[in-house]
PDB file of C-alpha atoms in Angstrom:
ATOM      1  CA  MET C   1      40.695 137.813  55.035  1.00  0.00           C
ATOM      2  CA  THR C   2      38.105 140.569  54.571  1.00  0.00           C
ATOM      3  CA  PRO C   3      36.621 143.129  56.961  1.00  0.00           C
ATOM      4  CA  PRO C   4      33.585 141.961  58.954  1.00  0.00           C
ATOM      5  CA  PRO C   5      30.034 143.101  58.164  1.00  0.00           C
ATOM      6  CA  GLY C   6      29.282 146.650  59.192  1.00  0.00           C
ATOM      7  CA  TRP C   7      28.575 150.236  58.183  1.00  0.00           C
ATOM      8  CA  TYR C   8      31.462 151.858  56.314  1.00  0.00           C
ATOM      9  CA  ARG C   9      31.926 155.066  54.338  1.00  0.00           C
ATOM     10  CA  ASP C  10      30.224 154.678  50.933  1.00  0.00           C
ATOM     11  CA  PRO C  11      32.884 154.806  48.140  1.00  0.00           C
ATOM     12  CA  SER C  12      30.292 156.203  45.723  1.00  0.00           C
ATOM     13  CA  GLY C  13      29.037 158.838  48.170  1.00  0.00           C
ATOM     14  CA  PRO C  14      31.478 159.772  50.992  1.00  0.00           C
ATOM     15  CA  HIS C  15      28.742 161.691  52.840  1.00  0.00           C
ATOM     16  CA  LEU C  16      26.854 158.416  53.404  1.00  0.00           C
ATOM     17  CA  GLU C  17      27.539 155.062  55.025  1.00  0.00           C
ATOM     18  CA  ARG C  18      26.929 151.761  53.230  1.00  0.00           C
ATOM     19  CA  TRP C  19      26.398 148.227  54.544  1.00  0.00           C
ATOM     20  CA  TRP C  20      29.230 145.745  53.896  1.00  0.00           C
ATOM     21  CA  ASP C  21      27.903 142.177  54.355  1.00  0.00           C
ATOM     22  CA  GLY C  22      31.320 140.604  54.742  1.00  0.00           C
ATOM     23  CA  THR C  23      31.788 139.772  51.053  1.00  0.00           C
ATOM     24  CA  ALA C  24      30.230 142.604  49.030  1.00  0.00           C
ATOM     25  CA  TRP C  25      28.463 145.963  49.241  1.00  0.00           C
ATOM     26  CA  THR C  26      24.679 145.933  49.577  1.00  0.00           C
ATOM     27  CA  GLU C  27      22.268 148.675  48.465  1.00  0.00           C
ATOM     28  CA  HIS C  28      21.585 149.781  52.065  1.00  0.00           C
ATOM     29  CA  ARG C  29      22.774 153.305  52.867  1.00  0.00           C
ATOM     30  CA  ARG C  30      22.307 155.707  55.749  1.00  0.00           C
ATOM     31  CA  ALA C  31      23.526 159.048  57.036  1.00  0.00           C
ATOM     32  CA  PRO C  32      26.568 158.798  59.379  1.00  0.00           C
ATOM     33  CA  GLU C  33      25.936 158.702  63.119  1.00  0.00           C
ATOM     34  CA  PRO C  34      26.469 162.174  64.707  1.00  0.00           C
ATOM     35  CA  THR C  35      29.369 160.898  66.852  1.00  0.00           C
ATOM     36  CA  GLY C  36      31.175 159.299  63.915  1.00  0.00           C
ATOM     37  CA  TYR C  37      30.509 155.773  65.251  1.00  0.00           C
ATOM     38  CA  GLY C  38      28.042 153.329  63.756  1.00  0.00           C
ATOM     39  CA  PRO C  39      26.742 150.171  65.491  1.00  0.00           C
ATOM     40  CA  ALA C  40      27.210 147.087  63.369  1.00  0.00           C
ATOM     41  CA  VAL C  41      23.490 146.361  63.139  1.00  0.00           C
ATOM     42  CA  PRO C  42      22.524 144.871  59.768  1.00  0.00           C
ATOM     43  CA  PRO C  43      19.693 146.586  57.865  1.00  0.00           C
ATOM     44  CA  SER C  44      16.405 144.688  57.619  1.00  0.00           C
ATOM     45  CA  THR C  45      14.366 145.628  54.550  1.00  0.00           C
ATOM     46  CA  GLY C  46      13.091 142.238  53.438  1.00  0.00           C
ATOM     47  CA  ALA C  47      13.943 138.575  53.388  1.00  0.00           C
ATOM     48  CA  GLY C  48      16.631 138.896  50.716  1.00  0.00           C
ATOM     49  CA  ALA C  49      18.434 141.718  52.459  1.00  0.00           C
ATOM     50  CA  GLY C  50      18.191 140.021  55.862  1.00  0.00           C
ATOM     51  CA  ALA C  51      19.662 136.795  54.574  1.00  0.00           C
ATOM     52  CA  GLY C  52      22.706 138.516  53.065  1.00  0.00           C
ATOM     53  CA  ALA C  53      23.369 140.664  56.123  1.00  0.00           C
ATOM     54  CA  GLY C  54      22.764 137.840  58.537  1.00  0.00           C
ATOM     55  CA  ALA C  55      25.281 135.580  56.829  1.00  0.00           C
ATOM     56  CA  GLY C  56      27.980 138.200  57.260  1.00  0.00           C
ATOM     57  CA  ALA C  57      27.002 139.038  60.831  1.00  0.00           C
ATOM     58  CA  GLY C  58      27.090 135.411  61.917  1.00  0.00           C
ATOM     59  CA  ALA C  59      30.857 135.356  61.428  1.00  0.00           C
ATOM     60  CA  GLY C  60      31.417 138.669  63.189  1.00  0.00           C
ATOM     61  CA  ALA C  61      29.759 140.589  66.021  1.00  0.00           C
ATOM     62  CA  GLY C  62      27.025 138.106  66.916  1.00  0.00           C
ATOM     63  CA  PRO C  63      23.575 139.652  66.403  1.00  0.00           C
ATOM     64  CA  GLY C  64      20.978 139.221  69.119  1.00  0.00           C
ATOM     65  CA  ARG C  65      23.328 139.892  72.057  1.00  0.00           C
ATOM     66  CA  GLY C  66      23.510 143.186  73.880  1.00  0.00           C
ATOM     67  CA  PRO C  67      26.565 145.438  73.507  1.00  0.00           C
ATOM     68  CA  GLY C  68      27.362 145.053  77.200  1.00  0.00           C
ATOM     69  CA  GLY C  69      26.975 141.245  77.435  1.00  0.00           C
ATOM     70  CA  GLY C  70      30.025 139.167  78.206  1.00  0.00           C
ATOM     71  CA  ARG C  71      29.667 136.812  75.259  1.00  0.00           C
ATOM     72  CA  GLY C  72      28.831 139.701  72.922  1.00  0.00           C
ATOM     73  CA  LYS C  73      31.976 141.553  73.970  1.00  0.00           C
ATOM     74  CA  ALA C  74      34.137 138.471  73.583  1.00  0.00           C
ATOM     75  CA  LEU C  75      32.831 137.933  70.058  1.00  0.00           C
ATOM     76  CA  ALA C  76      33.368 141.623  69.297  1.00  0.00           C
ATOM     77  CA  LEU C  77      37.016 141.373  70.428  1.00  0.00           C
ATOM     78  CA  THR C  78      37.441 138.361  68.158  1.00  0.00           C
ATOM     79  CA  ALA C  79      36.016 140.407  65.288  1.00  0.00           C
ATOM     80  CA  ALA C  80      38.471 143.224  66.113  1.00  0.00           C
ATOM     81  CA  ALA C  81      41.390 140.803  65.854  1.00  0.00           C
ATOM     82  CA  ALA C  82      40.131 139.606  62.474  1.00  0.00           C
ATOM     83  CA  VAL C  83      39.887 143.201  61.330  1.00  0.00           C
ATOM     84  CA  LEU C  84      43.521 143.844  62.356  1.00  0.00           C
ATOM     85  CA  VAL C  85      44.698 140.890  60.251  1.00  0.00           C
ATOM     86  CA  ALA C  86      42.551 142.071  57.350  1.00  0.00           C
ATOM     87  CA  ALA C  87      44.074 145.535  57.630  1.00  0.00           C
ATOM     88  CA  ILE C  88      47.583 144.124  57.209  1.00  0.00           C
ATOM     89  CA  VAL C  89      46.529 142.089  54.145  1.00  0.00           C
ATOM     90  CA  THR C  90      44.263 144.581  52.383  1.00  0.00           C
ATOM     91  CA  GLY C  91      45.567 147.965  53.554  1.00  0.00           C
ATOM     92  CA  VAL C  92      42.163 148.881  55.079  1.00  0.00           C
ATOM     93  CA  PHE C  93      42.683 150.330  58.564  1.00  0.00           C
ATOM     94  CA  VAL C  94      39.836 149.908  61.059  1.00  0.00           C
ATOM     95  CA  LEU C  95      40.531 151.407  64.482  1.00  0.00           C
ATOM     96  CA  GLY C  96      39.426 149.186  67.377  1.00  0.00           C
ATOM     97  CA  GLU C  97      35.988 149.346  68.943  1.00  0.00           C
ATOM     98  CA  ASP C  98      34.044 151.708  71.164  1.00  0.00           C
ATOM     99  CA  ASP C  99      33.034 150.874  74.724  1.00  0.00           C
ATOM    100  CA  GLY C 100      29.896 149.112  73.498  1.00  0.00           C
ATOM    101  CA  GLY C 101      31.783 146.681  71.301  1.00  0.00           C
ATOM    102  CA  SER C 102      30.788 148.277  67.958  1.00  0.00           C
ATOM    103  CA  PRO C 103      33.368 148.887  65.209  1.00  0.00           C
ATOM    104  CA  ARG C 104      34.182 152.503  64.411  1.00  0.00           C
ATOM    105  CA  THR C 105      33.108 153.960  61.053  1.00  0.00           C
ATOM    106  CA  GLN C 106      36.213 154.130  58.839  1.00  0.00           C
ATOM    107  CA  THR C 107      37.293 154.055  55.203  1.00  0.00           C
ATOM    108  CA  PRO C 108      35.227 151.448  53.310  1.00  0.00           C
ATOM    109  CA  PRO C 109      36.896 148.137  52.457  1.00  0.00           C
ATOM    110  CA  VAL C 110      38.306 147.827  48.963  1.00  0.00           C
ATOM    111  CA  THR C 111      37.838 144.374  47.475  1.00  0.00           C
ATOM    112  CA  ALA C 112      38.448 144.952  43.780  1.00  0.00           C
ATOM    113  CA  THR C 113      40.066 142.001  42.013  1.00  0.00           C
ATOM    114  CA  ALA C 114      40.961 141.182  38.449  1.00  0.00           C
ATOM    115  CA  THR C 115      37.625 139.390  38.106  1.00  0.00           C
ATOM    116  CA  ASP C 116      35.468 141.964  39.902  1.00  0.00           C
ATOM    117  CA  PRO C 117      35.263 145.223  37.895  1.00  0.00           C
ATOM    118  CA  SER C 118      32.279 146.537  39.902  1.00  0.00           C
ATOM    119  CA  PRO C 119      32.487 150.386  39.998  1.00  0.00           C
ATOM    120  CA  VAL C 120      31.743 150.542  43.735  1.00  0.00           C
ATOM    121  CA  ASN C 121      34.792 148.400  44.467  1.00  0.00           C
ATOM    122  CA  ASP C 122      37.194 150.304  42.236  1.00  0.00           C
ATOM    123  CA  PRO C 123      40.188 152.122  43.800  1.00  0.00           C
ATOM    124  CA  PRO C 124      39.818 155.881  44.409  1.00  0.00           C
ATOM    125  CA  SER C 125      39.699 158.093  41.324  1.00  0.00           C
ATOM    126  CA  PRO C 126      42.972 159.757  40.196  1.00  0.00           C
ATOM    127  CA  SER C 127      43.789 163.248  41.372  1.00  0.00           C
ATOM    128  CA  PRO C 128      42.601 166.231  39.290  1.00  0.00           C
ATOM    129  CA  THR C 129      44.500 167.112  36.115  1.00  0.00           C
ATOM    130  CA  ALA C 130      45.256 170.568  34.793  1.00  0.00           C
ATOM    131  CA  SER C 131      41.790 170.957  33.319  1.00  0.00           C
ATOM    132  CA  GLU C 132      39.727 169.363  36.076  1.00  0.00           C
ATOM    133  CA  PRO C 133      37.789 171.276  38.732  1.00  0.00           C
ATOM    134  CA  ALA C 134      39.537 172.029  41.974  1.00  0.00           C
ATOM    135  CA  THR C 135      38.627 169.454  44.627  1.00  0.00           C
ATOM    136  CA  ASP C 136      37.073 172.007  46.978  1.00  0.00           C
ATOM    137  CA  ASP C 137      34.952 173.780  44.356  1.00  0.00           C
ATOM    138  CA  PRO C 138      33.286 171.918  41.471  1.00  0.00           C
ATOM    139  CA  ALA C 139      32.622 175.243  39.685  1.00  0.00           C
ATOM    140  CA  VAL C 140      36.335 176.006  39.241  1.00  0.00           C
ATOM    141  CA  VAL C 141      38.733 174.667  36.573  1.00  0.00           C
ATOM    142  CA  GLU C 142      42.439 174.679  37.413  1.00  0.00           C
ATOM    143  CA  ASP C 143      45.262 175.221  34.944  1.00  0.00           C
ATOM    144  CA  GLN C 144      48.111 173.835  37.019  1.00  0.00           C
ATOM    145  CA  LEU C 145      50.789 174.552  34.415  1.00  0.00           C
ATOM    146  CA  ASN C 146      50.083 178.299  34.408  1.00  0.00           C
ATOM    147  CA  GLY C 147      49.004 178.561  38.041  1.00  0.00           C
ATOM    148  CA  ILE C 148      45.501 179.961  37.462  1.00  0.00           C
ATOM    149  CA  THR C 149      41.890 178.885  37.875  1.00  0.00           C
ATOM    150  CA  PHE C 150      38.829 179.625  35.753  1.00  0.00           C
ATOM    151  CA  PRO C 151      35.190 179.840  36.822  1.00  0.00           C
ATOM    152  CA  LEU C 152      32.989 177.213  35.170  1.00  0.00           C
ATOM    153  CA  PRO C 153      29.775 179.022  34.110  1.00  0.00           C
ATOM    154  CA  ASP C 154      26.392 177.333  33.845  1.00  0.00           C
ATOM    155  CA  GLY C 155      26.129 175.409  30.599  1.00  0.00           C
ATOM    156  CA  TRP C 156      29.896 174.770  30.419  1.00  0.00           C
ATOM    157  CA  VAL C 157      31.668 171.477  31.123  1.00  0.00           C
ATOM    158  CA  LEU C 158      35.139 169.994  31.287  1.00  0.00           C
ATOM    159  CA  PRO C 159      36.491 169.075  27.839  1.00  0.00           C
ATOM    160  CA  LYS C 160      35.625 165.597  26.537  1.00  0.00           C
ATOM    161  CA  HIS C 161      36.934 164.070  23.287  1.00  0.00           C
ATOM    162  CA  VAL C 162      38.798 167.287  22.431  1.00  0.00           C
ATOM    163  CA  ALA C 163      42.054 167.026  20.475  1.00  0.00           C
ATOM    164  CA  GLN C 164      43.824 169.991  22.093  1.00  0.00           C
ATOM    165  CA  ASP C 165      45.162 169.303  25.583  1.00  0.00           C
ATOM    166  CA  ASP C 166      45.093 172.996  26.554  1.00  0.00           C
ATOM    167  CA  VAL C 167      41.298 173.400  26.321  1.00  0.00           C
ATOM    168  CA  MET C 168      40.014 174.336  29.766  1.00  0.00           C
ATOM    169  CA  MET C 169      36.262 174.080  29.151  1.00  0.00           C
ATOM    170  CA  THR C 170      33.617 173.771  26.431  1.00  0.00           C
ATOM    171  CA  THR C 171      29.920 174.396  26.177  1.00  0.00           C
ATOM    172  CA  ASP C 172      27.856 171.314  26.938  1.00  0.00           C
ATOM    173  CA  GLY C 173      27.027 169.136  23.926  1.00  0.00           C
ATOM    174  CA  THR C 174      28.049 169.119  20.257  1.00  0.00           C
ATOM    175  CA  TYR C 175      26.436 169.686  16.860  1.00  0.00           C
ATOM    176  CA  ASP C 176      27.175 168.906  13.223  1.00  0.00           C
ATOM    177  CA  CYS C 177      29.353 171.619  11.711  1.00  0.00           C
ATOM    178  CA  PRO C 178      27.494 173.491   8.941  1.00  0.00           C
ATOM    179  CA  ALA C 179      29.988 172.727   6.143  1.00  0.00           C
ATOM    180  CA  ASP C 180      31.674 169.337   6.300  1.00  0.00           C
ATOM    181  CA  GLY C 181      29.555 167.415   8.830  1.00  0.00           C
ATOM    182  CA  SER C 182      32.249 167.075  11.487  1.00  0.00           C
ATOM    183  CA  VAL C 183      31.501 167.764  15.149  1.00  0.00           C
ATOM    184  CA  CYS C 184      31.525 171.342  16.473  1.00  0.00           C
ATOM    185  CA  ARG C 185      30.959 173.000  19.836  1.00  0.00           C
ATOM    186  CA  HIS C 186      29.314 176.361  20.443  1.00  0.00           C
ATOM    187  CA  GLY C 187      32.086 177.603  22.724  1.00  0.00           C
ATOM    188  CA  LEU C 188      35.483 176.768  24.162  1.00  0.00           C
ATOM    189  CA  VAL C 189      38.220 178.399  26.260  1.00  0.00           C
ATOM    190  CA  VAL C 190      41.917 177.609  25.729  1.00  0.00           C
ATOM    191  CA  SER C 191      44.812 178.443  28.086  1.00  0.00           C
ATOM    192  CA  ARG C 192      48.459 178.086  27.056  1.00  0.00           C
ATOM    193  CA  THR C 193      51.923 179.489  27.793  1.00  0.00           C
ATOM    194  CA  VAL C 194      53.416 181.786  25.148  1.00  0.00           C
ATOM    195  CA  THR C 195      56.710 180.251  23.963  1.00  0.00           C
ATOM    196  CA  ALA C 196      59.177 180.486  21.056  1.00  0.00           C
ATOM    197  CA  THR C 197      59.352 184.288  21.232  1.00  0.00           C
ATOM    198  CA  ASP C 198      61.257 186.923  23.173  1.00  0.00           C
ATOM    199  CA  GLU C 199      58.270 189.285  23.022  1.00  0.00           C
ATOM    200  CA  THR C 200      56.682 189.930  26.423  1.00  0.00           C
ATOM    201  CA  SER C 201      54.257 192.792  25.712  1.00  0.00           C
ATOM    202  CA  PRO C 202      50.662 191.551  26.291  1.00  0.00           C
ATOM    203  CA  LYS C 203      49.380 194.066  23.729  1.00  0.00           C
ATOM    204  CA  VAL C 204      51.782 192.955  20.989  1.00  0.00           C
ATOM    205  CA  LEU C 205      51.272 189.253  21.713  1.00  0.00           C
ATOM    206  CA  ALA C 206      47.474 189.527  21.750  1.00  0.00           C
ATOM    207  CA  ARG C 207      47.419 191.366  18.424  1.00  0.00           C
ATOM    208  CA  GLN C 208      49.830 188.832  16.908  1.00  0.00           C
ATOM    209  CA  ASP C 209      47.659 185.908  18.014  1.00  0.00           C
ATOM    210  CA  ILE C 210      44.136 187.040  17.109  1.00  0.00           C
ATOM    211  CA  GLU C 211      44.381 186.106  13.404  1.00  0.00           C
ATOM    212  CA  ASP C 212      45.701 182.632  14.252  1.00  0.00           C
ATOM    213  CA  ALA C 213      42.913 182.257  16.803  1.00  0.00           C
ATOM    214  CA  ALA C 214      40.286 183.083  14.168  1.00  0.00           C
ATOM    215  CA  ASP C 215      41.829 180.733  11.587  1.00  0.00           C
ATOM    216  CA  ASP C 216      42.088 177.839  14.067  1.00  0.00           C
ATOM    217  CA  ALA C 217      38.469 178.278  15.159  1.00  0.00           C
ATOM    218  CA  TYR C 218      36.605 179.093  11.943  1.00  0.00           C
ATOM    219  CA  ASP C 219      38.842 178.489   8.930  1.00  0.00           C
ATOM    220  CA  LYS C 220      40.668 175.121   8.911  1.00  0.00           C
ATOM    221  CA  ASP C 221      40.675 172.509  11.648  1.00  0.00           C
ATOM    222  CA  LEU C 222      43.621 170.361  12.736  1.00  0.00           C
ATOM    223  CA  ILE C 223      43.268 167.982   9.796  1.00  0.00           C
ATOM    224  CA  GLY C 224      42.698 170.623   7.120  1.00  0.00           C
ATOM    225  CA  ASN C 225      38.885 170.521   6.879  1.00  0.00           C
ATOM    226  CA  LYS C 226      36.798 173.679   6.788  1.00  0.00           C
ATOM    227  CA  PRO C 227      33.903 173.102   9.214  1.00  0.00           C
ATOM    228  CA  PHE C 228      32.349 176.493   8.389  1.00  0.00           C
ATOM    229  CA  GLY C 229      33.432 176.754   4.742  1.00  0.00           C
ATOM    230  CA  GLY C 230      36.213 179.195   5.617  1.00  0.00           C
ATOM    231  CA  ILE C 231      36.337 182.793   6.855  1.00  0.00           C
ATOM    232  CA  GLU C 232      34.866 185.484   4.603  1.00  0.00           C
ATOM    233  CA  SER C 233      35.587 188.566   6.735  1.00  0.00           C
ATOM    234  CA  HIS C 234      36.323 189.796  10.247  1.00  0.00           C
ATOM    235  CA  GLN C 235      35.825 192.953  12.284  1.00  0.00           C
ATOM    236  CA  GLU C 236      37.533 194.078  15.485  1.00  0.00           C
ATOM    237  CA  VAL C 237      34.755 194.759  17.968  1.00  0.00           C
ATOM    238  CA  ALA C 238      36.732 195.335  21.183  1.00  0.00           C
ATOM    239  CA  SER C 239      40.287 195.639  22.484  1.00  0.00           C
ATOM    240  CA  GLY C 240      42.187 197.252  25.310  1.00  0.00           C
ATOM    241  CA  PRO C 241      43.900 196.779  28.687  1.00  0.00           C
ATOM    242  CA  VAL C 242      42.519 194.223  31.104  1.00  0.00           C
ATOM    243  CA  ALA C 243      43.395 193.152  34.649  1.00  0.00           C
ATOM    244  CA  VAL C 244      43.629 189.369  34.958  1.00  0.00           C
ATOM    245  CA  ALA C 245      44.468 187.565  38.196  1.00  0.00           C
ATOM    246  CA  GLY C 246      45.978 190.772  39.527  1.00  0.00           C
ATOM    247  CA  ARG C 247      48.186 191.259  36.454  1.00  0.00           C
ATOM    248  CA  ALA C 248      48.042 193.861  33.673  1.00  0.00           C
ATOM    249  CA  GLY C 249      47.063 192.279  30.366  1.00  0.00           C
ATOM    250  CA  TYR C 250      45.575 193.109  26.989  1.00  0.00           C
ATOM    251  CA  TYR C 251      42.809 191.617  24.833  1.00  0.00           C
ATOM    252  CA  VAL C 252      41.574 191.785  21.224  1.00  0.00           C
ATOM    253  CA  ARG C 253      38.129 190.532  20.118  1.00  0.00           C
ATOM    254  CA  TRP C 254      36.999 189.847  16.536  1.00  0.00           C
ATOM    255  CA  ARG C 255      33.604 189.142  15.020  1.00  0.00           C
ATOM    256  CA  VAL C 256      34.195 186.552  12.314  1.00  0.00           C
ATOM    257  CA  LYS C 257      31.832 185.868   9.395  1.00  0.00           C
ATOM    258  CA  THR C 258      32.031 182.471   7.728  1.00  0.00           C
ATOM    259  CA  ALA C 259      30.893 181.040   4.388  1.00  0.00           C
ATOM    260  CA  GLU C 260      28.396 178.792   6.177  1.00  0.00           C
ATOM    261  CA  GLY C 261      26.742 179.138   9.556  1.00  0.00           C
ATOM    262  CA  PRO C 262      26.465 182.246  11.736  1.00  0.00           C
ATOM    263  CA  GLY C 263      30.209 182.641  12.305  1.00  0.00           C
ATOM    264  CA  GLY C 264      31.370 183.645  15.744  1.00  0.00           C
ATOM    265  CA  TYR C 265      33.543 185.674  18.091  1.00  0.00           C
ATOM    266  CA  VAL C 266      37.194 185.020  18.920  1.00  0.00           C
ATOM    267  CA  GLN C 267      39.273 186.745  21.567  1.00  0.00           C
ATOM    268  CA  SER C 268      43.007 186.610  22.313  1.00  0.00           C
ATOM    269  CA  MET C 269      44.009 187.760  25.800  1.00  0.00           C
ATOM    270  CA  VAL C 270      47.575 187.841  27.163  1.00  0.00           C
ATOM    271  CA  PHE C 271      48.834 188.583  30.682  1.00  0.00           C
ATOM    272  CA  PRO C 272      51.937 187.696  32.752  1.00  0.00           C
ATOM    273  CA  SER C 273      51.886 184.442  34.696  1.00  0.00           C
ATOM    274  CA  THR C 274      51.720 184.653  38.487  1.00  0.00           C
ATOM    275  CA  VAL C 275      54.198 181.769  38.894  1.00  0.00           C
ATOM    276  CA  GLY C 276      57.730 180.851  37.842  1.00  0.00           C
ATOM    277  CA  THR C 277      59.394 183.214  35.372  1.00  0.00           C
ATOM    278  CA  GLU C 278      56.138 185.095  34.752  1.00  0.00           C
ATOM    279  CA  SER C 279      55.991 183.856  31.152  1.00  0.00           C
ATOM    280  CA  PRO C 280      53.009 185.334  29.301  1.00  0.00           C
ATOM    281  CA  ILE C 281      49.774 183.342  29.418  1.00  0.00           C
ATOM    282  CA  LEU C 282      47.526 183.321  26.351  1.00  0.00           C
ATOM    283  CA  VAL C 283      43.809 182.681  26.812  1.00  0.00           C
ATOM    284  CA  ARG C 284      41.674 182.216  23.702  1.00  0.00           C
ATOM    285  CA  TYR C 285      37.892 182.429  23.670  1.00  0.00           C
ATOM    286  CA  VAL C 286      35.858 180.943  20.797  1.00  0.00           C
ATOM    287  CA  PHE C 287      32.097 181.641  20.896  1.00  0.00           C
ATOM    288  CA  ASP C 288      29.671 180.842  18.087  1.00  0.00           C
ATOM    289  CA  ALA C 289      27.420 183.729  17.076  1.00  0.00           C
ATOM    290  CA  GLY C 290      23.648 183.344  16.813  1.00  0.00           C
ATOM    291  CA  GLU C 291      21.069 182.271  19.349  1.00  0.00           C
ATOM    292  CA  ASP C 292      22.786 178.944  20.072  1.00  0.00           C
ATOM    293  CA  GLY C 293      26.165 180.459  20.933  1.00  0.00           C
ATOM    294  CA  PRO C 294      27.069 181.802  24.392  1.00  0.00           C
ATOM    295  CA  PRO C 295      26.768 185.592  24.764  1.00  0.00           C
ATOM    296  CA  PRO C 296      30.043 187.507  24.252  1.00  0.00           C
ATOM    297  CA  ALA C 297      29.524 189.048  27.694  1.00  0.00           C
ATOM    298  CA  ASP C 298      30.458 185.633  29.133  1.00  0.00           C
ATOM    299  CA  MET C 299      34.023 186.280  27.922  1.00  0.00           C
ATOM    300  CA  ASP C 300      34.190 189.228  30.319  1.00  0.00           C
ATOM    301  CA  ALA C 301      32.592 187.223  33.130  1.00  0.00           C
ATOM    302  CA  ILE C 302      35.106 184.385  32.774  1.00  0.00           C
ATOM    303  CA  THR C 303      38.000 186.856  32.583  1.00  0.00           C
ATOM    304  CA  LYS C 304      36.855 188.557  35.770  1.00  0.00           C
ATOM    305  CA  GLY C 305      36.764 185.200  37.565  1.00  0.00           C
ATOM    306  CA  ILE C 306      40.320 184.087  36.671  1.00  0.00           C
ATOM    307  CA  ARG C 307      42.415 183.767  39.845  1.00  0.00           C
ATOM    308  CA  PRO C 308      45.918 182.663  40.816  1.00  0.00           C
ATOM    309  CA  VAL C 309      45.818 179.149  42.242  1.00  0.00           C
ATOM    310  CA  GLY C 310      45.016 179.365  45.953  1.00  0.00           C
ATOM    311  CA  ASP C 311      43.880 183.006  45.817  1.00  0.00           C
ATOM    312  CA  ALA C 312      40.101 183.531  45.859  1.00  0.00           C
ATOM    313  CA  ASP C 313      40.229 187.330  46.199  1.00  0.00           C
ATOM    314  CA  THR C 314      42.404 188.610  43.335  1.00  0.00           C
ATOM    315  CA  GLY C 315      40.139 189.537  40.448  1.00  0.00           C
ATOM    316  CA  GLY C 316      40.018 191.893  37.513  1.00  0.00           C
ATOM    317  CA  GLY C 317      38.213 192.201  34.224  1.00  0.00           C
ATOM    318  CA  VAL C 318      37.856 194.316  31.138  1.00  0.00           C
ATOM    319  CA  GLY C 319      38.403 197.976  31.973  1.00  0.00           C
ATOM    320  CA  SER C 320      40.186 197.176  35.249  1.00  0.00           C
ATOM    321  CA  GLY C 321      43.616 198.477  34.356  1.00  0.00           C
ATOM    322  CA  ILE C 322      46.354 198.141  36.999  1.00  0.00           C
ATOM    323  CA  GLY C 323      49.398 199.259  35.033  1.00  0.00           C
ATOM    324  CA  PRO C 324      50.999 199.501  31.618  1.00  0.00           C
ATOM    325  CA  THR C 325      50.423 196.634  29.180  1.00  0.00           C
ATOM    326  CA  ASP C 326      53.179 197.411  26.634  1.00  0.00           C
TER     327      ASP C 326
END
């Protein structure tokens, strides 16, 4: 038992409707009717399309008869009964008919089977994870564990094929690291909860972390390789109080020079969480230097856009002190 031919919400584009011919999706799409109802009239864009749609319609609403005709309405009621049975079997709920005998536009039928891996018939995608954009704003990345969101600037993407599970975003694309030929990225942002310490001062924690942040980014990677030939020197270029998501924090920024390549900038920023026990949150920024790396000013822009989950108005940024940070 499958739903009858008709216009249903397109699983690959919910803002459109797509023609279901009774056995499979066709390539015919249209904008939804203004009233939310769509007459079950098959599209006609050639002999091939007409044959497929006609075969499905012949078992359903009966093309060629007016919506108000007696026989047309009887056939439409029969189709409604078939839809009710199909809803019980497949879990697709189609609500009755309108006064003209046409089925209402509802959730598209799902007909995926073990032998039909077609993407348009797949079940809905899983809900967002901690590092996926919020559903109502594709330019926002949510860290559910720490209860904050990050803005996703132009040229940045969600992490793909990244070993660390606390990376929130990376610059788009990769390149061969200058020293050992492994894969590098021009920028990344990491968000994690500070644990295994009783220290709560954002200033102390940020200054304790900055050296580790530089080593992790530009000295040795997770498997002991040196993608940039190691760190030759560093210089502190900025530090101070910072307001993040309405909380008083502290940041330290280093310019790192490496044996090979242009080196880069690393920043450690710590501020109290807005949820739970208010455990400190550590955000690391790693930006390559040189013309291919993102500008260091983007660190400040991302910081200013960090928000508590569900709060679009609480901002901050470098130089926006709201209280002591020690």
